[in-house]
mmCIF file of C-alpha atoms and ligand atoms in Angstrom:
data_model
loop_
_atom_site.group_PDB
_atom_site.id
_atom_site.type_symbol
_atom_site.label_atom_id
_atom_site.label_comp_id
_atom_site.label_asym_id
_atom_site.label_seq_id
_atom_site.Cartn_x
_atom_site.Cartn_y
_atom_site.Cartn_z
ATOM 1 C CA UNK A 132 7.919 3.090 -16.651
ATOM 2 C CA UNK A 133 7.865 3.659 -13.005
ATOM 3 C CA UNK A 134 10.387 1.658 -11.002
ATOM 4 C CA UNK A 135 9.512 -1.389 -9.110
ATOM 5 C CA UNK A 136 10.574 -0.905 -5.694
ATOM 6 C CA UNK A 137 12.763 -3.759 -4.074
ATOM 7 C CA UNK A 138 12.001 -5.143 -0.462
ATOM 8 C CA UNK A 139 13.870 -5.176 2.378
ATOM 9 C CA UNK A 140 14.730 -8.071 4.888
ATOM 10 C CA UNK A 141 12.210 -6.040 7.265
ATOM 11 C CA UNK A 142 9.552 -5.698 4.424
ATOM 12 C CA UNK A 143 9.344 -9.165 2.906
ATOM 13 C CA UNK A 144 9.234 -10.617 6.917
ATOM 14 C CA UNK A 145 6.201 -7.340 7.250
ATOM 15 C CA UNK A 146 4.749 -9.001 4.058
ATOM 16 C CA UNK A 147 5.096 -12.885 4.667
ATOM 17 C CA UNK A 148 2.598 -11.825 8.250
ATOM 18 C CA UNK A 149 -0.130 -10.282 6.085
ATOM 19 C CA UNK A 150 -0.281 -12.854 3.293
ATOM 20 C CA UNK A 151 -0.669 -15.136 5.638
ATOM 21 C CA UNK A 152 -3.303 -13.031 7.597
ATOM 22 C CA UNK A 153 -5.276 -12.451 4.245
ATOM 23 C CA UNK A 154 -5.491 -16.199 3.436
ATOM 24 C CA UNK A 155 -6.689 -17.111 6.980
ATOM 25 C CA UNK A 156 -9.714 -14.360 6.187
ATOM 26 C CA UNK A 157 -10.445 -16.633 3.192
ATOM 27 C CA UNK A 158 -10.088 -20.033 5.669
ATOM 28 C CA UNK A 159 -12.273 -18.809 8.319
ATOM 29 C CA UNK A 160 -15.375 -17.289 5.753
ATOM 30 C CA UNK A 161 -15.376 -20.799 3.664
ATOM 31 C CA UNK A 162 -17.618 -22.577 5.518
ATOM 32 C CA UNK A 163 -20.065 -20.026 5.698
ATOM 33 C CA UNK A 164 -20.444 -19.896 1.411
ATOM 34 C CA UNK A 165 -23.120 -21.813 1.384
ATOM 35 C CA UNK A 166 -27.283 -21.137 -0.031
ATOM 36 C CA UNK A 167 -29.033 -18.679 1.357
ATOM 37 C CA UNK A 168 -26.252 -16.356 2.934
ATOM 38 C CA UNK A 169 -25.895 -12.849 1.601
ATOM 39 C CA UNK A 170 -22.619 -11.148 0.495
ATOM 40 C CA UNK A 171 -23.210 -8.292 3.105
ATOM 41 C CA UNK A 172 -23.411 -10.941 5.707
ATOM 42 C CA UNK A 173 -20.098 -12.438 4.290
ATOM 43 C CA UNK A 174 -18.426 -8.634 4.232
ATOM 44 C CA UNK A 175 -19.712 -8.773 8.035
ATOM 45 C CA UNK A 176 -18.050 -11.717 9.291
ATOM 46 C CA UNK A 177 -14.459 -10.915 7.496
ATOM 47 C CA UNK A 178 -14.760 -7.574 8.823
ATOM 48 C CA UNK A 179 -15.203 -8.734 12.332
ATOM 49 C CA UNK A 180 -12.664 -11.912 11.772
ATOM 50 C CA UNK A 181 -9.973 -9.212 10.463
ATOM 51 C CA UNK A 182 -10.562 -6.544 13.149
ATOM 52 C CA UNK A 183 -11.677 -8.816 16.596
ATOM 53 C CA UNK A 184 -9.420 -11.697 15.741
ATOM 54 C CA UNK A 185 -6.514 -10.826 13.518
ATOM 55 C CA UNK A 186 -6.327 -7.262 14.313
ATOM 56 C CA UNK A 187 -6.192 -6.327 11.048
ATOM 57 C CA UNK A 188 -7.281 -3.441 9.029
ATOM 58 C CA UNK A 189 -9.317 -4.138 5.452
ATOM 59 C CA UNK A 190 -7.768 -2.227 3.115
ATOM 60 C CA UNK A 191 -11.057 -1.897 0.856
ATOM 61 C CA UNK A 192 -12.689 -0.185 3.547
ATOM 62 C CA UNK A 193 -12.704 4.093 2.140
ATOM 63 C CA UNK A 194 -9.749 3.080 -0.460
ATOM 64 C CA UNK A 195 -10.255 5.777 -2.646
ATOM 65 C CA UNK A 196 -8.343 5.979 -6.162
ATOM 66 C CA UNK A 197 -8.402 9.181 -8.545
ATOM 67 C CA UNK A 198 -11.484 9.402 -10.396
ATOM 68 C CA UNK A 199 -13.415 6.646 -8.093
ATOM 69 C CA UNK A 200 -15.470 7.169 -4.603
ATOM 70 C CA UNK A 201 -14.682 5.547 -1.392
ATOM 71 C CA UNK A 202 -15.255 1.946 -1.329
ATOM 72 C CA UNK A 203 -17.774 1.329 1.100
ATOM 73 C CA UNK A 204 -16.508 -2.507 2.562
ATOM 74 C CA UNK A 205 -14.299 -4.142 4.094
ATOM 75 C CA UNK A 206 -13.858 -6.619 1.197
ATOM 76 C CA UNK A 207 -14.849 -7.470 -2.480
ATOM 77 C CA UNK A 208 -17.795 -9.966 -3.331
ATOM 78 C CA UNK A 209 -17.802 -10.843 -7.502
ATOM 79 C CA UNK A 210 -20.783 -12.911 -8.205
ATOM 80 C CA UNK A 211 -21.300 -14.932 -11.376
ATOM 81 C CA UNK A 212 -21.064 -12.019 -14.358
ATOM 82 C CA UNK A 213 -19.099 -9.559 -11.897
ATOM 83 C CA UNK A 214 -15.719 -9.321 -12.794
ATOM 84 C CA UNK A 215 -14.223 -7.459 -10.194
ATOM 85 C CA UNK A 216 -14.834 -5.077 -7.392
ATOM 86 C CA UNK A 217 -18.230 -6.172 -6.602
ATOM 87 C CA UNK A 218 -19.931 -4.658 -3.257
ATOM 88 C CA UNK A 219 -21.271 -6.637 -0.680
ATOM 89 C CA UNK A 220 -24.858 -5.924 -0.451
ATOM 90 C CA UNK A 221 -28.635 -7.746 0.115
ATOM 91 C CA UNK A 222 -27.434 -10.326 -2.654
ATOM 92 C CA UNK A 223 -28.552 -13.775 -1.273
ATOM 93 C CA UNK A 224 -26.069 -16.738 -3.286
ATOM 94 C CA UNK A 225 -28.396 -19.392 -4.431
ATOM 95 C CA UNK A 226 -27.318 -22.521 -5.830
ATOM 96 C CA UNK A 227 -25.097 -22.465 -9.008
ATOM 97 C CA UNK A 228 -23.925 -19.182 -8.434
ATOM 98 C CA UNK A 229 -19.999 -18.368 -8.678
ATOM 99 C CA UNK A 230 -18.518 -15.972 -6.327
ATOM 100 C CA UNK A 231 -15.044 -14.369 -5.626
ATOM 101 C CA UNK A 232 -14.030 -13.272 -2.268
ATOM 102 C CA UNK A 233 -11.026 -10.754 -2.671
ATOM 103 C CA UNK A 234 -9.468 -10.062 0.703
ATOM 104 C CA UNK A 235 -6.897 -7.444 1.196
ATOM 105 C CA UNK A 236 -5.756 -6.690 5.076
ATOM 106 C CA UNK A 237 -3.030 -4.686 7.002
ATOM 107 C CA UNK A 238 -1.009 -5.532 9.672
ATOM 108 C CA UNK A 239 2.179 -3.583 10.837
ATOM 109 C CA UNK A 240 1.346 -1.181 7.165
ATOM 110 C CA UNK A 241 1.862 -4.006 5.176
ATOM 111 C CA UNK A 242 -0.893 -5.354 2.916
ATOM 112 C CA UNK A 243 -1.482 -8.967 1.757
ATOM 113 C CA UNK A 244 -3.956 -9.411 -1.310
ATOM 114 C CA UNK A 245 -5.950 -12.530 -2.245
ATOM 115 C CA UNK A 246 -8.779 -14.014 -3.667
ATOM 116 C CA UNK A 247 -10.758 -17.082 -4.533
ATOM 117 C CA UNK A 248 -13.430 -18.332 -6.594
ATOM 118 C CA UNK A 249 -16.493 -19.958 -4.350
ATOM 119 C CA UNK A 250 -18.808 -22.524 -5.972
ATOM 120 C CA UNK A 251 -22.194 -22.300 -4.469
ATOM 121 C CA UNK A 252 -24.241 -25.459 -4.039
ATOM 122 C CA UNK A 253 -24.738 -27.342 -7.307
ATOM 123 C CA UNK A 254 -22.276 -26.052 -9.761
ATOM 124 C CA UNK A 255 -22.720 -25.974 -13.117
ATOM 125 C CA UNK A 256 -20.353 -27.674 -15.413
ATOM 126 C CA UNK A 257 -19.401 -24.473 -16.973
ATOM 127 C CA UNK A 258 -18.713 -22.462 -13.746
ATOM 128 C CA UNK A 259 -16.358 -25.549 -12.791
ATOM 129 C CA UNK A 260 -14.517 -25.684 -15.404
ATOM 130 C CA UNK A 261 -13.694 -21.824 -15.583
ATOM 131 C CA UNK A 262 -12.929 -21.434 -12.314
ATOM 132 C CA UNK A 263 -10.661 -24.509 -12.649
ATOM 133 C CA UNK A 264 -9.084 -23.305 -15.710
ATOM 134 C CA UNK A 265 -8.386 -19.668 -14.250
ATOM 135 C CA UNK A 266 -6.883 -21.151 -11.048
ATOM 136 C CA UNK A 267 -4.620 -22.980 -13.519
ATOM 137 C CA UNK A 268 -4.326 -19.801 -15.516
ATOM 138 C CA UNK A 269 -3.023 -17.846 -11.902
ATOM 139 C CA UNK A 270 -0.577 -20.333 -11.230
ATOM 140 C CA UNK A 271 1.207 -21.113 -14.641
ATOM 141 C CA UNK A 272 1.511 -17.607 -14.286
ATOM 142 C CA UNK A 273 3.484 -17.700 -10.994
ATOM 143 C CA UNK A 274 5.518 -20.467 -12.012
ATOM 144 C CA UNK A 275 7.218 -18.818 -14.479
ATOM 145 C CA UNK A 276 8.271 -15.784 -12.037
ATOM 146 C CA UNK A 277 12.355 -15.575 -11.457
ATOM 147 C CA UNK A 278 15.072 -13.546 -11.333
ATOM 148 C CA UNK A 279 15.634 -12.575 -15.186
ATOM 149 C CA UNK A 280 12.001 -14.054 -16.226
ATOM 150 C CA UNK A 281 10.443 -10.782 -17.809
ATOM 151 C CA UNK A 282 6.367 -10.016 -17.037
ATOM 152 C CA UNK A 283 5.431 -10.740 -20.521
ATOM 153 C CA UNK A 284 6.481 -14.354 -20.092
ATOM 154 C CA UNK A 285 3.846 -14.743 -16.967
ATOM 155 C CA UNK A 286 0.689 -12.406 -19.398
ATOM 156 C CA UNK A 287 1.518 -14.833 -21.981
ATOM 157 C CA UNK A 288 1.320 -18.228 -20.414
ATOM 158 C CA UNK A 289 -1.977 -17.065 -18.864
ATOM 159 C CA UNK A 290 -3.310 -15.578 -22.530
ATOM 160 C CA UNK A 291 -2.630 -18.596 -23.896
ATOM 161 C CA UNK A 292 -3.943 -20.941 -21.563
ATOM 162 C CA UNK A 293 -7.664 -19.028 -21.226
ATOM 163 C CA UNK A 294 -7.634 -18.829 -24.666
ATOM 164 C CA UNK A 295 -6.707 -22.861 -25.542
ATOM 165 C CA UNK A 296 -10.154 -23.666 -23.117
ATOM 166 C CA UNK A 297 -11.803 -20.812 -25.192
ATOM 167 C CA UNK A 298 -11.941 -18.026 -23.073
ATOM 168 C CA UNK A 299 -11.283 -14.411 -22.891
ATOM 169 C CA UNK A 300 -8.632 -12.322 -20.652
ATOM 170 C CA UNK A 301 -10.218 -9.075 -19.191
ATOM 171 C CA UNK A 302 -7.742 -5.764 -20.417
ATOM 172 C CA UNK A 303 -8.766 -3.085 -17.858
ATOM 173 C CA UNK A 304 -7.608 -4.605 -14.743
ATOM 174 C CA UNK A 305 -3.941 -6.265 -13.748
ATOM 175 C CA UNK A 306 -1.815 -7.122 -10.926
ATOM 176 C CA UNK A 307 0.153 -4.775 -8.617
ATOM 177 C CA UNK A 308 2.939 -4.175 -6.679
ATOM 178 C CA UNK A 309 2.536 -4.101 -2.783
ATOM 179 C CA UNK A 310 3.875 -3.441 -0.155
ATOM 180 C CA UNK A 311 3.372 -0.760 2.126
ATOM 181 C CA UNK A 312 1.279 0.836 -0.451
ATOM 182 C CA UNK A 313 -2.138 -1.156 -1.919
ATOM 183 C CA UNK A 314 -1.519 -0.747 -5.473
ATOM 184 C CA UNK A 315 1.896 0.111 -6.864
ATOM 185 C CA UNK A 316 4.126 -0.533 -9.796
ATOM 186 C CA UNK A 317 4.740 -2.695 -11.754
ATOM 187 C CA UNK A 318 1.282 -3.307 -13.647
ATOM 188 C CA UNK A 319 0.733 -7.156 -14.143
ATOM 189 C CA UNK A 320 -0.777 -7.809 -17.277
ATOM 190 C CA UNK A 321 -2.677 -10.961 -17.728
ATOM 191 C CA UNK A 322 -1.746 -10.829 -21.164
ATOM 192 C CA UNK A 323 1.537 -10.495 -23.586
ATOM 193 C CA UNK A 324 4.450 -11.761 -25.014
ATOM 194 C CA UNK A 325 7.501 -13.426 -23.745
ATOM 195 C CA UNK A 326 10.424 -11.799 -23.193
ATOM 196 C CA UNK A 327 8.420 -8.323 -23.103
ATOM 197 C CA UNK A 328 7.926 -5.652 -20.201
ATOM 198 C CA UNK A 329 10.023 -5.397 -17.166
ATOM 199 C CA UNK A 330 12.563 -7.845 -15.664
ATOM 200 C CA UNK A 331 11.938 -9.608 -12.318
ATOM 201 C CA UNK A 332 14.365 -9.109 -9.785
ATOM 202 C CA UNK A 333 15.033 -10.763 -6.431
ATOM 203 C CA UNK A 334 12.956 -8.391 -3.616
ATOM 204 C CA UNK A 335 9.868 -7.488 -5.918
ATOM 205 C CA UNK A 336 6.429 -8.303 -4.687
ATOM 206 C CA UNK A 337 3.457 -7.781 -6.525
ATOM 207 C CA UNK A 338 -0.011 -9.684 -7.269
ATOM 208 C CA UNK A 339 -0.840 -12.315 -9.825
ATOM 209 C CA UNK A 340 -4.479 -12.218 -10.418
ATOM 210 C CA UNK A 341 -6.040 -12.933 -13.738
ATOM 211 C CA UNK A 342 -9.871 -12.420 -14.714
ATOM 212 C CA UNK A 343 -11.016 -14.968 -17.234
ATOM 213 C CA UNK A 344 -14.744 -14.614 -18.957
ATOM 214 C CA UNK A 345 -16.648 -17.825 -20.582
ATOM 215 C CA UNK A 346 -17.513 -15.157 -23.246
ATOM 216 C CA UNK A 347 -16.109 -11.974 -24.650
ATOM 217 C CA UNK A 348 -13.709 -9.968 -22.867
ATOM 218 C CA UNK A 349 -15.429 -6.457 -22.564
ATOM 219 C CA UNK A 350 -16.275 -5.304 -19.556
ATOM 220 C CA UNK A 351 -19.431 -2.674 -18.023
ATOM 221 C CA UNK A 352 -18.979 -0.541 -15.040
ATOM 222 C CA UNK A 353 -22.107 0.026 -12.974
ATOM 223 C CA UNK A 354 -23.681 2.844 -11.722
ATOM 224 C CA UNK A 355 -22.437 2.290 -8.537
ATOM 225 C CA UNK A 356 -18.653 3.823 -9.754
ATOM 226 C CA UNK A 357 -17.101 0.423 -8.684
ATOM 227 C CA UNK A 358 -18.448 -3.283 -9.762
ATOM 228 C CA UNK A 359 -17.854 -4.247 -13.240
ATOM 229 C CA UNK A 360 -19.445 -6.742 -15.081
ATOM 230 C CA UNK A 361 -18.618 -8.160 -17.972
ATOM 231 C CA UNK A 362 -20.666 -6.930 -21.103
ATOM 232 C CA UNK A 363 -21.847 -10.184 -22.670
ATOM 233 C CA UNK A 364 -22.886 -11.146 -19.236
ATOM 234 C CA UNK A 365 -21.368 -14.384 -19.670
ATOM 235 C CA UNK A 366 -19.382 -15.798 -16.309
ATOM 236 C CA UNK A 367 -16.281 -14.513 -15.152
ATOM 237 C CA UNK A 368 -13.954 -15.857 -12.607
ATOM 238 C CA UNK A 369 -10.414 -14.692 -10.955
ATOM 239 C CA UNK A 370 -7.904 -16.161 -8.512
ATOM 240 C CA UNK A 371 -5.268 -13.958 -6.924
ATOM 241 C CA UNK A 372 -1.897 -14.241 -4.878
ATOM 242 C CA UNK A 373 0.597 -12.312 -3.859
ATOM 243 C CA UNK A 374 4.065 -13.511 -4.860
ATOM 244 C CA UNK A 375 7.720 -12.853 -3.784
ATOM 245 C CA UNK A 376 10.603 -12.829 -6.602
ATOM 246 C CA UNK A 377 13.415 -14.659 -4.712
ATOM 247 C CA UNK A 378 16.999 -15.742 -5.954
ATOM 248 C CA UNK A 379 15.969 -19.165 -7.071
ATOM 249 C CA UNK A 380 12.361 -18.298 -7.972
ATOM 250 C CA UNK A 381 8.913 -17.714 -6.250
ATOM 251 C CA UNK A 382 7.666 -17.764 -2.807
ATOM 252 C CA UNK A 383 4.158 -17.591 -2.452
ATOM 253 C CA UNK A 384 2.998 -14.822 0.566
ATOM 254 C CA UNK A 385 -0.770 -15.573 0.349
ATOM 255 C CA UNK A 386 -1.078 -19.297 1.438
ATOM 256 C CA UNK A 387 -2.707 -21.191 4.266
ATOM 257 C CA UNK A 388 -3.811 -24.513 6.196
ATOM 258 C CA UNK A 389 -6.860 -24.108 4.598
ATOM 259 C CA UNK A 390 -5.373 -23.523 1.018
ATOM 260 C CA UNK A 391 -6.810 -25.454 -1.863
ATOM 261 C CA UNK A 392 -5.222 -28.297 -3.477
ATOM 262 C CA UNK A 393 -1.801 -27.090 -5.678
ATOM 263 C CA UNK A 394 -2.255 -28.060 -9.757
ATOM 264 C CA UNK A 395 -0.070 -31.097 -10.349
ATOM 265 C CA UNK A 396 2.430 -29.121 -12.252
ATOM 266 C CA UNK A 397 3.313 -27.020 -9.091
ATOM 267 C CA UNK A 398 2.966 -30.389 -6.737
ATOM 268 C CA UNK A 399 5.459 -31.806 -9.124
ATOM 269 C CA UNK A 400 7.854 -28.770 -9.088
ATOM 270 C CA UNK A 401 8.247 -27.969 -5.503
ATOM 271 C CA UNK A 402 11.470 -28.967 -3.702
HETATM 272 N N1 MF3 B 780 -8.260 -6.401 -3.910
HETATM 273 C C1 MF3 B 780 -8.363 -5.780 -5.198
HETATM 274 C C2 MF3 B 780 -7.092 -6.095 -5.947
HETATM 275 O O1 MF3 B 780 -6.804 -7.230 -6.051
HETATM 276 C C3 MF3 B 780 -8.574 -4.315 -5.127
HETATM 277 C C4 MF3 B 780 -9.872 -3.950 -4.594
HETATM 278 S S1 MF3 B 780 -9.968 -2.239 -4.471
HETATM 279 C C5 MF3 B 780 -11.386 -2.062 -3.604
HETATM 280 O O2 MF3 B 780 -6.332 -5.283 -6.384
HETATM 281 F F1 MF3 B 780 -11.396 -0.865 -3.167
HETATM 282 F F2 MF3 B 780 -12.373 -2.380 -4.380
HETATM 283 F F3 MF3 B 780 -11.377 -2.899 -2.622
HETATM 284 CO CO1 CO B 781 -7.342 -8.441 -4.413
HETATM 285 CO CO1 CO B 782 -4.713 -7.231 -6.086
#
């Protein structure tokens, strides 16, 4: 396995400045998810946000992985039966549909990677609850990260929990280190067993961002080499952060004033 870099003083500071960026991208586009916007108008305004206001870069914009083509936006748009990666296009949102916004920027070379789910006009009861159940899913996850906690011990508790409601946990796509590079080791799996896969040290940073589907857990690329669907077409949702392993525990890089509510059980737990 490929070592997990640990962060400087200088990095983590580099890093706490664009989580916070990439959360303000998600503050400033919320009240604009409403009906009858499309999710090339919403790739519009980040893009503008990040580069007039922030003077950030979007990392999606031309990131180019072996074996894929350049992504053409600035950031990701996953509606309803997308799972991940979808691009912003002529789609108009209508009411009921589910969408995730996944916002990576840059600012001084650092990146800071997040997303969250969007619930368009009248939800349904379904799309509720998975989104809700994923959010919880995301951060059970996180609060089991520590020095000496292993990543099987966050895979599991987010297995177990999408399972329990009845869902699935999508294979193909994980978490990642970060830093100065977009994707990096370790490989986050939303899935596992305690005590399994690498130990967590003080210094690492890396995402926590689980995809959940009301149905089966295959997935279907598209034609388009990047969004992927899932195969049942059933919904899918996903929450990300990006997460700091510090001496006593976690810090949380990706929040906000406009943050969402915290689950009770991470209310309860902090200081
Ligand atoms: N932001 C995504 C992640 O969480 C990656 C998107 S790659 C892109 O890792 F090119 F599609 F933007
Ligand atoms: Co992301
Ligand atoms: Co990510």
């Amino acid at each position: 396995m490929e070592s997990i870099s640990i962060k400087t003083a200088e990095d983590i500071a580099g890093m706490r400045i664009a989580g916070k960026l990439a959360s303000e991208v998600l503050d400033y586009i919320t009240p604009f998810v409403k009906v009858g916007i499309t999710t090339g108008e919403i790739d519009q305004l980040c893009h503008e946000y990040m580069t007039n206001v922030q003077g950030t870069i979007p990392a999606p914009l031309n990131y180019c992985p072996p074996g894929y083509t350049p992504y053409p936006k600035a950031i990701c748009t996953s509606v309803n039966d997308v799972i991940c990666h979808g691009i912003p296009g002529d789609k108009v949102l209508k009411s009921g549909d589910s969408v995730n916004l996944d916002i990576t920027v840059i600012k001084n070379g650092y990146h800071g990677d997040t997303s969250r789910m969007f619930l368009v006009g009248e939800p349904s009861i379904l799309s509720k609850r998975l989104s809700e159940i994923t959010y919880e899913c995301m951060w059970l996850g996180i609060a089991k990260i520590k020095p000496g906690a292993h990543l099987g011990d966050i895979g599991h508790v987010i297995q177990q929990h999408a399972e329990k409601a009845g869902y699935s946990v999508v294979r193909e796509f994980c978490g990642h280190g970060i830093g100065k590079i977009f994707h990096e080791a370790p490989q986050v799996m939303h899935y596992g067993k305690p005590g399994t896969m690498e130990r967590l040290e003080a210094g690492m940073i890396f995402t926590v961002e689980p995809m959940i589907n009301a149905g089966r857990r295959e997935i279907r690329e598209m034609g388009d080499g990047w969004t992927i669907r899932t195969k049942d077409r059933s919904l899918s949702a996903q929450w990300e952060h990006t997460v700091l392993v510090t001496e006593t525990g976690y810090e949380v890089l990706t929040m906000s004033e406009g943050y969402p509510e915290l689950p009770d059980f991470i209310k309860n737990h902090q200081g």
